[in-house]
PDB file of C-alpha atoms in Angstrom:
ATOM      1  CA  PRO I  24       6.962   4.050 -11.116  1.00 81.00           C
ATOM      2  CA  ILE I  25       3.979   2.983  -9.035  1.00 89.00           C
ATOM      3  CA  ILE I  26       2.146   1.553 -12.063  1.00 91.00           C
ATOM      4  CA  GLN I  27       5.117  -0.668 -12.937  1.00 89.00           C
ATOM      5  CA  LEU I  28       5.078  -2.038  -9.386  1.00 91.00           C
ATOM      6  CA  LEU I  29       1.337  -2.733  -9.143  1.00 94.00           C
ATOM      7  CA  ALA I  30       2.015  -6.478  -9.260  1.00 94.00           C
ATOM      8  CA  ALA I  31       4.116  -6.226  -6.132  1.00 92.00           C
ATOM      9  CA  TYR I  32       1.497  -4.138  -4.348  1.00 93.00           C
ATOM     10  CA  SER I  33      -1.271  -6.489  -5.415  1.00 95.00           C
ATOM     11  CA  ASP I  34       0.600  -9.461  -4.007  1.00 94.00           C
ATOM     12  CA  VAL I  35       2.397  -8.057  -0.956  1.00 92.00           C
ATOM     13  CA  ALA I  36       0.238  -5.161   0.282  1.00 93.00           C
ATOM     14  CA  PHE I  37      -3.191  -6.487  -0.666  1.00 96.00           C
ATOM     15  CA  GLY I  38      -2.589 -10.245  -0.760  1.00 95.00           C
ATOM     16  CA  ARG I  39      -4.618 -10.607  -3.955  1.00 95.00           C
ATOM     17  CA  GLY I  40      -2.050 -11.715  -6.570  1.00 94.00           C
ATOM     18  CA  PRO I  41      -3.081 -11.694 -10.255  1.00 96.00           C
ATOM     19  CA  GLU I  42      -6.739 -10.935  -9.468  1.00 97.00           C
ATOM     20  CA  GLY I  43      -5.761  -7.803  -7.555  1.00 97.00           C
ATOM     21  CA  LEU I  44      -3.349  -6.794 -10.293  1.00 97.00           C
ATOM     22  CA  ALA I  45      -6.151  -7.046 -12.866  1.00 97.00           C
ATOM     23  CA  ILE I  46      -8.406  -4.888 -10.699  1.00 97.00           C
ATOM     24  CA  LEU I  47      -5.716  -2.247 -10.136  1.00 98.00           C
ATOM     25  CA  THR I  48      -4.681  -2.226 -13.782  1.00 97.00           C
ATOM     26  CA  SER I  49      -8.287  -1.812 -14.903  1.00 98.00           C
ATOM     27  CA  ALA I  50      -8.791   1.049 -12.460  1.00 98.00           C
ATOM     28  CA  SER I  51      -5.601   2.650 -13.746  1.00 97.00           C
ATOM     29  CA  GLY I  52      -6.839   2.337 -17.326  1.00 97.00           C
ATOM     30  CA  LEU I  53     -10.158   3.954 -16.441  1.00 98.00           C
ATOM     31  CA  GLY I  54      -8.320   6.806 -14.747  1.00 98.00           C
ATOM     32  CA  SER I  55      -6.158   7.290 -17.835  1.00 97.00           C
ATOM     33  CA  ILE I  56      -9.231   7.523 -20.038  1.00 98.00           C
ATOM     34  CA  LEU I  57     -10.851  10.036 -17.696  1.00 97.00           C
ATOM     35  CA  GLY I  58      -7.672  12.130 -17.550  1.00 97.00           C
ATOM     36  CA  GLY I  59      -7.423  12.102 -21.339  1.00 96.00           C
ATOM     37  CA  MET I  60     -11.045  13.140 -21.690  1.00 96.00           C
ATOM     38  CA  TRP I  61     -10.503  15.983 -19.242  1.00 94.00           C
ATOM     39  CA  MET I  62      -7.562  17.246 -21.308  1.00 95.00           C
ATOM     40  CA  THR I  63      -9.612  17.490 -24.524  1.00 93.00           C
ATOM     41  CA  ARG I  64     -11.047  20.815 -23.439  1.00 90.00           C
ATOM     42  CA  PRO I  65      -9.468  23.953 -24.898  1.00 81.00           C
ATOM     43  CA  SER I  66      -6.732  25.365 -22.695  1.00 82.00           C
ATOM     44  CA  SER I  67      -4.520  28.412 -22.613  1.00 87.00           C
ATOM     45  CA  ILE I  68      -0.860  28.332 -21.644  1.00 86.00           C
ATOM     46  CA  SER I  69      -1.838  29.602 -18.201  1.00 86.00           C
ATOM     47  CA  ASP I  70      -4.395  26.795 -17.854  1.00 91.00           C
ATOM     48  CA  LEU I  71      -1.819  24.207 -18.921  1.00 92.00           C
ATOM     49  CA  THR I  72       0.766  25.393 -16.419  1.00 91.00           C
ATOM     50  CA  LYS I  73      -1.939  25.255 -13.741  1.00 92.00           C
ATOM     51  CA  VAL I  74      -2.733  21.666 -14.774  1.00 94.00           C
ATOM     52  CA  VAL I  75       0.953  20.702 -14.613  1.00 93.00           C
ATOM     53  CA  CYS I  76       1.280  22.162 -11.117  1.00 93.00           C
ATOM     54  CA  THR I  77      -1.996  20.848  -9.741  1.00 94.00           C
ATOM     55  CA  ALA I  78      -1.912  17.389 -11.311  1.00 96.00           C
ATOM     56  CA  GLY I  79       1.777  16.904 -10.510  1.00 94.00           C
ATOM     57  CA  PHE I  80       1.320  17.846  -6.880  1.00 93.00           C
ATOM     58  CA  LEU I  81      -1.818  15.712  -6.520  1.00 96.00           C
ATOM     59  CA  ALA I  82      -0.104  12.716  -8.136  1.00 95.00           C
ATOM     60  CA  VAL I  83       2.678  12.879  -5.551  1.00 95.00           C
ATOM     61  CA  PHE I  84       0.157  13.104  -2.715  1.00 96.00           C
ATOM     62  CA  ILE I  85      -1.874  10.225  -4.164  1.00 97.00           C
ATOM     63  CA  VAL I  86       1.207   7.972  -4.308  1.00 95.00           C
ATOM     64  CA  VAL I  87       1.726   8.493  -0.579  1.00 96.00           C
ATOM     65  CA  VAL I  88      -1.909   7.596   0.051  1.00 97.00           C
ATOM     66  CA  PHE I  89      -1.738   4.544  -2.226  1.00 97.00           C
ATOM     67  CA  VAL I  90       1.379   3.020  -0.688  1.00 95.00           C
ATOM     68  CA  SER I  91      -0.162   3.450   2.776  1.00 96.00           C
ATOM     69  CA  LEU I  92      -3.310   1.473   1.928  1.00 96.00           C
ATOM     70  CA  THR I  93      -4.167  -2.095   2.818  1.00 94.00           C
ATOM     71  CA  ASN I  94      -7.688  -2.172   1.332  1.00 96.00           C
ATOM     72  CA  LEU I  95      -7.852  -3.129  -2.357  1.00 96.00           C
ATOM     73  CA  THR I  96     -11.212  -1.418  -2.971  1.00 97.00           C
ATOM     74  CA  VAL I  97      -9.935   1.928  -1.713  1.00 98.00           C
ATOM     75  CA  ALA I  98      -6.668   1.396  -3.601  1.00 97.00           C
ATOM     76  CA  MET I  99      -8.651   0.860  -6.804  1.00 97.00           C
ATOM     77  CA  VAL I 100     -10.280   4.299  -6.466  1.00 98.00           C
ATOM     78  CA  VAL I 101      -6.977   5.926  -5.524  1.00 98.00           C
ATOM     79  CA  ILE I 102      -5.050   4.410  -8.455  1.00 98.00           C
ATOM     80  CA  CYS I 103      -7.826   5.504 -10.823  1.00 98.00           C
ATOM     81  CA  PHE I 104      -7.449   9.089  -9.609  1.00 98.00           C
ATOM     82  CA  TYR I 105      -3.640   8.794  -9.768  1.00 97.00           C
ATOM     83  CA  SER I 106      -3.744   7.686 -13.407  1.00 97.00           C
ATOM     84  CA  SER I 107      -6.093  10.516 -14.260  1.00 98.00           C
ATOM     85  CA  MET I 108      -3.695  13.041 -12.735  1.00 97.00           C
ATOM     86  CA  THR I 109      -0.611  11.592 -14.436  1.00 96.00           C
ATOM     87  CA  VAL I 110      -2.274  11.643 -17.853  1.00 96.00           C
ATOM     88  CA  ALA I 111      -3.354  15.250 -17.322  1.00 96.00           C
ATOM     89  CA  PHE I 112       0.170  16.138 -16.167  1.00 95.00           C
ATOM     90  CA  ARG I 113       1.816  14.429 -19.127  1.00 94.00           C
ATOM     91  CA  VAL I 114      -0.547  15.858 -21.745  1.00 95.00           C
ATOM     92  CA  ALA I 115      -0.265  19.384 -20.351  1.00 94.00           C
ATOM     93  CA  SER I 116       3.516  19.258 -19.996  1.00 92.00           C
ATOM     94  CA  GLN I 117       4.013  17.787 -23.470  1.00 93.00           C
ATOM     95  CA  THR I 118       1.762  20.453 -24.951  1.00 92.00           C
ATOM     96  CA  LEU I 119       3.748  23.162 -23.182  1.00 90.00           C
ATOM     97  CA  VAL I 120       7.004  21.722 -24.517  1.00 89.00           C
ATOM     98  CA  GLN I 121       5.611  21.658 -28.060  1.00 90.00           C
ATOM     99  CA  LEU I 122       4.381  25.241 -27.744  1.00 86.00           C
ATOM    100  CA  SER I 123       7.690  26.506 -26.382  1.00 85.00           C
ATOM    101  CA  VAL I 124      10.044  25.323 -29.133  1.00 87.00           C
ATOM    102  CA  THR I 125      10.534  26.670 -32.616  1.00 88.00           C
ATOM    103  CA  ASP I 126       9.142  24.746 -35.556  1.00 89.00           C
ATOM    104  CA  ALA I 127      12.673  23.919 -36.724  1.00 91.00           C
ATOM    105  CA  MET I 128      13.548  22.241 -33.417  1.00 92.00           C
ATOM    106  CA  ARG I 129      10.215  20.609 -32.569  1.00 91.00           C
ATOM    107  CA  GLY I 130      11.041  17.178 -34.044  1.00 92.00           C
ATOM    108  CA  ARG I 131      14.357  16.952 -32.202  1.00 94.00           C
ATOM    109  CA  VAL I 132      12.926  18.158 -28.921  1.00 93.00           C
ATOM    110  CA  MET I 133       9.926  15.838 -29.118  1.00 93.00           C
ATOM    111  CA  GLY I 134      12.213  12.912 -29.994  1.00 93.00           C
ATOM    112  CA  LEU I 135      14.187  13.600 -26.832  1.00 94.00           C
ATOM    113  CA  TRP I 136      10.911  14.042 -24.926  1.00 92.00           C
ATOM    114  CA  ALA I 137       9.664  10.657 -26.140  1.00 91.00           C
ATOM    115  CA  MET I 138      12.931   8.961 -25.202  1.00 92.00           C
ATOM    116  CA  LEU I 139      12.845  10.423 -21.684  1.00 91.00           C
ATOM    117  CA  ASN I 140       9.174   9.568 -21.197  1.00 88.00           C
ATOM    118  CA  ARG I 141       9.657   5.965 -22.306  1.00 87.00           C
ATOM    119  CA  GLY I 142      13.030   5.266 -20.739  1.00 89.00           C
ATOM    120  CA  GLY I 143      12.727   7.315 -17.542  1.00 89.00           C
ATOM    121  CA  PRO I 144       9.905   5.339 -15.932  1.00 87.00           C
ATOM    122  CA  SER I 145      11.518   2.052 -16.927  1.00 87.00           C
ATOM    123  CA  ILE I 146      14.822   3.007 -15.349  1.00 91.00           C
ATOM    124  CA  GLY I 147      12.944   4.346 -12.325  1.00 89.00           C
ATOM    125  CA  ALA I 148      11.039   1.063 -11.994  1.00 89.00           C
ATOM    126  CA  ILE I 149      14.280  -0.924 -12.009  1.00 92.00           C
ATOM    127  CA  LEU I 150      15.818   1.349  -9.372  1.00 93.00           C
ATOM    128  CA  MET I 151      12.698   1.352  -7.204  1.00 92.00           C
ATOM    129  CA  GLY I 152      12.446  -2.427  -7.541  1.00 89.00           C
ATOM    130  CA  VAL I 153      15.994  -2.839  -6.257  1.00 93.00           C
ATOM    131  CA  ILE I 154      15.423  -0.327  -3.454  1.00 95.00           C
ATOM    132  CA  THR I 155      12.091  -1.870  -2.421  1.00 93.00           C
ATOM    133  CA  ASP I 156      13.785  -5.261  -2.148  1.00 92.00           C
ATOM    134  CA  ALA I 157      16.081  -3.737   0.448  1.00 95.00           C
ATOM    135  CA  TYR I 158      13.695  -1.393   2.291  1.00 95.00           C
ATOM    136  CA  GLY I 159      10.167  -2.673   1.610  1.00 93.00           C
ATOM    137  CA  LEU I 160       7.409  -1.272  -0.570  1.00 90.00           C
ATOM    138  CA  ARG I 161       6.557   1.868   1.371  1.00 93.00           C
ATOM    139  CA  ILE I 162       9.751   3.646   2.499  1.00 94.00           C
ATOM    140  CA  PRO I 163      11.256   4.198  -0.992  1.00 94.00           C
ATOM    141  CA  PHE I 164       7.998   5.725  -2.232  1.00 93.00           C
ATOM    142  CA  TYR I 165       7.747   7.997   0.806  1.00 95.00           C
ATOM    143  CA  VAL I 166      11.285   9.240   0.142  1.00 95.00           C
ATOM    144  CA  ALA I 167      10.599   9.683  -3.589  1.00 93.00           C
ATOM    145  CA  ALA I 168       7.361  11.521  -2.779  1.00 94.00           C
ATOM    146  CA  ALA I 169       9.222  13.879  -0.440  1.00 95.00           C
ATOM    147  CA  LEU I 170      11.747  14.684  -3.175  1.00 95.00           C
ATOM    148  CA  MET I 171       8.990  15.187  -5.753  1.00 94.00           C
ATOM    149  CA  THR I 172       7.088  17.429  -3.341  1.00 94.00           C
ATOM    150  CA  ILE I 173      10.117  19.706  -3.129  1.00 96.00           C
ATOM    151  CA  ILE I 174      10.402  19.774  -6.930  1.00 94.00           C
ATOM    152  CA  MET I 175       6.689  20.473  -7.357  1.00 91.00           C
ATOM    153  CA  LEU I 176       6.793  23.275  -4.777  1.00 93.00           C
ATOM    154  CA  VAL I 177       9.632  24.926  -6.708  1.00 93.00           C
ATOM    155  CA  ILE I 178       7.633  24.622  -9.937  1.00 89.00           C
ATOM    156  CA  ILE I 179       4.471  25.935  -8.293  1.00 89.00           C
ATOM    157  CA  THR I 180       6.282  28.974  -6.873  1.00 92.00           C
ATOM    158  CA  HIS I 181       7.555  29.797 -10.381  1.00 89.00           C
ATOM    159  CA  ARG I 182       4.307  29.024 -12.221  1.00 87.00           C
ATOM    160  CA  GLN I 183       3.500  32.630 -13.127  1.00 87.00           C
ATOM    161  CA  SER I 184       6.945  33.350 -14.557  1.00 87.00           C
ATOM    162  CA  LEU I 185       6.907  30.009 -16.390  1.00 82.00           C
ATOM    163  CA  SER I 186       3.503  30.778 -17.850  1.00 82.00           C
ATOM    164  CA  SER I 187       4.636  34.259 -18.918  1.00 83.00           C
ATOM    165  CA  ALA I 188       7.840  32.954 -20.497  1.00 81.00           C
ATOM    166  CA  LEU I 189       5.916  30.346 -22.471  1.00 78.00           C
ATOM    167  CA  ALA I 190       3.365  32.914 -23.621  1.00 76.00           C
ATOM    168  CA  ASP I 191       6.211  35.210 -24.723  1.00 75.00           C
ATOM    169  CA  ALA I 192       7.796  32.349 -26.658  1.00 68.00           C
ATOM    170  CA  ARG I 193       4.528  31.884 -28.566  1.00 67.00           C
ATOM    171  CA  ALA I 194       4.124  35.591 -29.352  1.00 64.00           C
ATOM    172  CA  PRO I 195       4.748  36.457 -33.020  1.00 61.00           C
ATOM    173  CA  GLN I 196       8.277  37.692 -33.556  1.00 55.00           C
ATOM    174  CA  SER I 197       8.731  40.874 -35.592  1.00 49.00           C
ATOM    175  CA  VAL I 198      11.547  40.859 -38.119  1.00 48.00           C
TER     176      VAL I 198
END
């Protein structure tokens, strides 16, 4: 939940308060727009799984870079790139979920998807806020990044089989 904690980073890490928060938030918004524009291109299931793996892994790496910074100008560029990667990751993964479920279940699955994507980061922000109060701003994000790196490596090693399974799910079924 790095975006939810930008105010803390602006104040504590960069010493810039509301002005720094505005700069970081604007950079994040620009990155989101750029990531969304990138995802408007036509993509196959294989391309989407590649985007999920690449953007997810890069987002984890970028968080480590961001929390290590002390320069607001560099942080602005980094958070822009981070937001671009997270939008690409979320669009690609949501598209893959929609493509992998039957029409009869799509509404239920996407309702659950929406709930997890709205509630998950909020719960994560609360937990990270409590943990950062105890351990500082950097250590909890380094630990979270290490855990996410492991998860992303598992996903990356299974990308081909995931891509094949999703393509098979989309293949017309003979009756």
